[in-house]
Structure formats: C-alpha cells, structure tokens
Amino acid sequence: MATRQRVALAHGCRCVDCGCVWVAGRDQIDHDVPLEQGGSNDDSNLRPRCDDCHKAKTAREAAARAGR
C-alpha cells in the first residue's frame, strides 16, 4: 500500500485539522513536524490535510520562520 493511502486510512480519510473528507489527488499528506525542524518521513509524522488547511499551516510555519 502506498504511503499516501496508508496515512489517509490511518486517520479515517479525514483532514486532521478541520475533519473534512480527505480526497486523494486534491488534498495533501503533510509532515506534522517539518523536516527542517527534525521531523521524519515516517508515517508517524505524516498527516492528511485538506488543501486549505495545508496552505494555512504552511503560512503559519513561514511566519514563524520569519520571526512574526
């Protein structure tokens, strides 16, 4: 089974942030702890996120890196 499928199924095929139904091909599998902060590519660090929640998380991380 592919990583994306495993991770999505492990979380009930729902976005971990808003709970909407996660759709393969549209939504993302995201690192909970970014690789640059010591996160890994292990399934335990991967989360299904809808596109909107993924964009919001990425923006928060970018703001934190910029010191805001």
PDB file of C-alpha atoms in Angstrom:
ATOM      1  CA  MET A   1       0.000   0.000   0.000  1.00  0.00           C
ATOM      2  CA  ALA A   2       1.299   3.461  -0.895  1.00  0.00           C
ATOM      3  CA  THR A   3       2.295   5.880   1.863  1.00  0.00           C
ATOM      4  CA  ARG A   4      -0.446   8.405   0.979  1.00  0.00           C
ATOM      5  CA  GLN A   5      -3.101   5.716   1.183  1.00  0.00           C
ATOM      6  CA  ARG A   6      -1.740   4.281   4.456  1.00  0.00           C
ATOM      7  CA  VAL A   7      -1.615   7.687   6.135  1.00  0.00           C
ATOM      8  CA  ALA A   8      -5.055   8.741   4.921  1.00  0.00           C
ATOM      9  CA  LEU A   9      -6.621   5.458   6.052  1.00  0.00           C
ATOM     10  CA  ALA A  10      -4.893   5.646   9.442  1.00  0.00           C
ATOM     11  CA  HIS A  11      -6.686   8.969  10.016  1.00  0.00           C
ATOM     12  CA  GLY A  12     -10.070   7.884   8.691  1.00  0.00           C
ATOM     13  CA  CYS A  13      -9.568   9.660   5.353  1.00  0.00           C
ATOM     14  CA  ARG A  14     -10.228  12.988   7.075  1.00  0.00           C
ATOM     15  CA  CYS A  15      -8.205  16.173   7.388  1.00  0.00           C
ATOM     16  CA  VAL A  16      -6.565  16.181  10.818  1.00  0.00           C
ATOM     17  CA  ASP A  17      -7.236  19.908  11.232  1.00  0.00           C
ATOM     18  CA  CYS A  18     -10.825  20.541  10.100  1.00  0.00           C
ATOM     19  CA  GLY A  19     -12.181  16.996   9.796  1.00  0.00           C
ATOM     20  CA  CYS A  20     -13.398  17.307   6.215  1.00  0.00           C
ATOM     21  CA  VAL A  21     -13.200  14.272   3.944  1.00  0.00           C
ATOM     22  CA  TRP A  22      -9.669  13.978   2.538  1.00  0.00           C
ATOM     23  CA  VAL A  23      -9.624  13.479  -1.253  1.00  0.00           C
ATOM     24  CA  ALA A  24      -6.639  11.839  -2.969  1.00  0.00           C
ATOM     25  CA  GLY A  25      -5.331  13.923  -5.851  1.00  0.00           C
ATOM     26  CA  ARG A  26      -6.689  17.160  -4.376  1.00  0.00           C
ATOM     27  CA  ASP A  27      -5.508  17.187  -0.791  1.00  0.00           C
ATOM     28  CA  GLN A  28      -2.104  16.737   0.836  1.00  0.00           C
ATOM     29  CA  ILE A  29      -0.130  14.397   3.035  1.00  0.00           C
ATOM     30  CA  ASP A  30       1.878  16.773   5.207  1.00  0.00           C
ATOM     31  CA  HIS A  31       4.745  16.469   7.656  1.00  0.00           C
ATOM     32  CA  ASP A  32       3.360  17.251  11.113  1.00  0.00           C
ATOM     33  CA  VAL A  33       6.850  18.283  12.252  1.00  0.00           C
ATOM     34  CA  PRO A  34       8.646  19.805   9.244  1.00  0.00           C
ATOM     35  CA  LEU A  35      11.779  18.041   8.054  1.00  0.00           C
ATOM     36  CA  GLU A  36      13.803  21.218   8.678  1.00  0.00           C
ATOM     37  CA  GLN A  37      12.753  21.060  12.339  1.00  0.00           C
ATOM     38  CA  GLY A  38      13.843  17.468  12.773  1.00  0.00           C
ATOM     39  CA  GLY A  39      10.700  15.739  11.541  1.00  0.00           C
ATOM     40  CA  SER A  40      10.919  12.477   9.662  1.00  0.00           C
ATOM     41  CA  ASN A  41       9.325  10.856   6.636  1.00  0.00           C
ATOM     42  CA  ASP A  42       7.920   8.095   8.860  1.00  0.00           C
ATOM     43  CA  ASP A  43       4.171   7.521   8.704  1.00  0.00           C
ATOM     44  CA  SER A  44       4.006   8.616  12.353  1.00  0.00           C
ATOM     45  CA  ASN A  45       4.960  12.166  11.280  1.00  0.00           C
ATOM     46  CA  LEU A  46       2.652  12.349   8.265  1.00  0.00           C
ATOM     47  CA  ARG A  47      -0.900  13.692   8.379  1.00  0.00           C
ATOM     48  CA  PRO A  48      -3.685  14.058   5.822  1.00  0.00           C
ATOM     49  CA  ARG A  49      -4.633  17.725   5.403  1.00  0.00           C
ATOM     50  CA  CYS A  50      -7.118  19.284   3.020  1.00  0.00           C
ATOM     51  CA  ASP A  51      -5.645  21.830   0.644  1.00  0.00           C
ATOM     52  CA  ASP A  52      -6.980  24.806   2.639  1.00  0.00           C
ATOM     53  CA  CYS A  53      -5.613  23.531   5.970  1.00  0.00           C
ATOM     54  CA  HIS A  54      -2.281  22.648   4.355  1.00  0.00           C
ATOM     55  CA  LYS A  55      -1.958  26.185   2.965  1.00  0.00           C
ATOM     56  CA  ALA A  56      -2.854  27.690   6.350  1.00  0.00           C
ATOM     57  CA  LYS A  57      -0.314  25.501   8.192  1.00  0.00           C
ATOM     58  CA  THR A  58       2.374  26.370   5.640  1.00  0.00           C
ATOM     59  CA  ALA A  59       1.636  30.096   6.088  1.00  0.00           C
ATOM     60  CA  ARG A  60       1.873  29.779   9.894  1.00  0.00           C
ATOM     61  CA  GLU A  61       5.199  27.956   9.593  1.00  0.00           C
ATOM     62  CA  ALA A  62       6.550  30.589   7.178  1.00  0.00           C
ATOM     63  CA  ALA A  63       5.504  33.385   9.553  1.00  0.00           C
ATOM     64  CA  ALA A  64       7.211  31.603  12.457  1.00  0.00           C
ATOM     65  CA  ARG A  65      10.406  31.239  10.419  1.00  0.00           C
ATOM     66  CA  ALA A  66      10.264  34.954   9.603  1.00  0.00           C
ATOM     67  CA  GLY A  67      10.013  35.699  13.320  1.00  0.00           C
ATOM     68  CA  ARG A  68       6.490  37.061  13.321  1.00  0.00           C
TER      69      ARG A  68
END
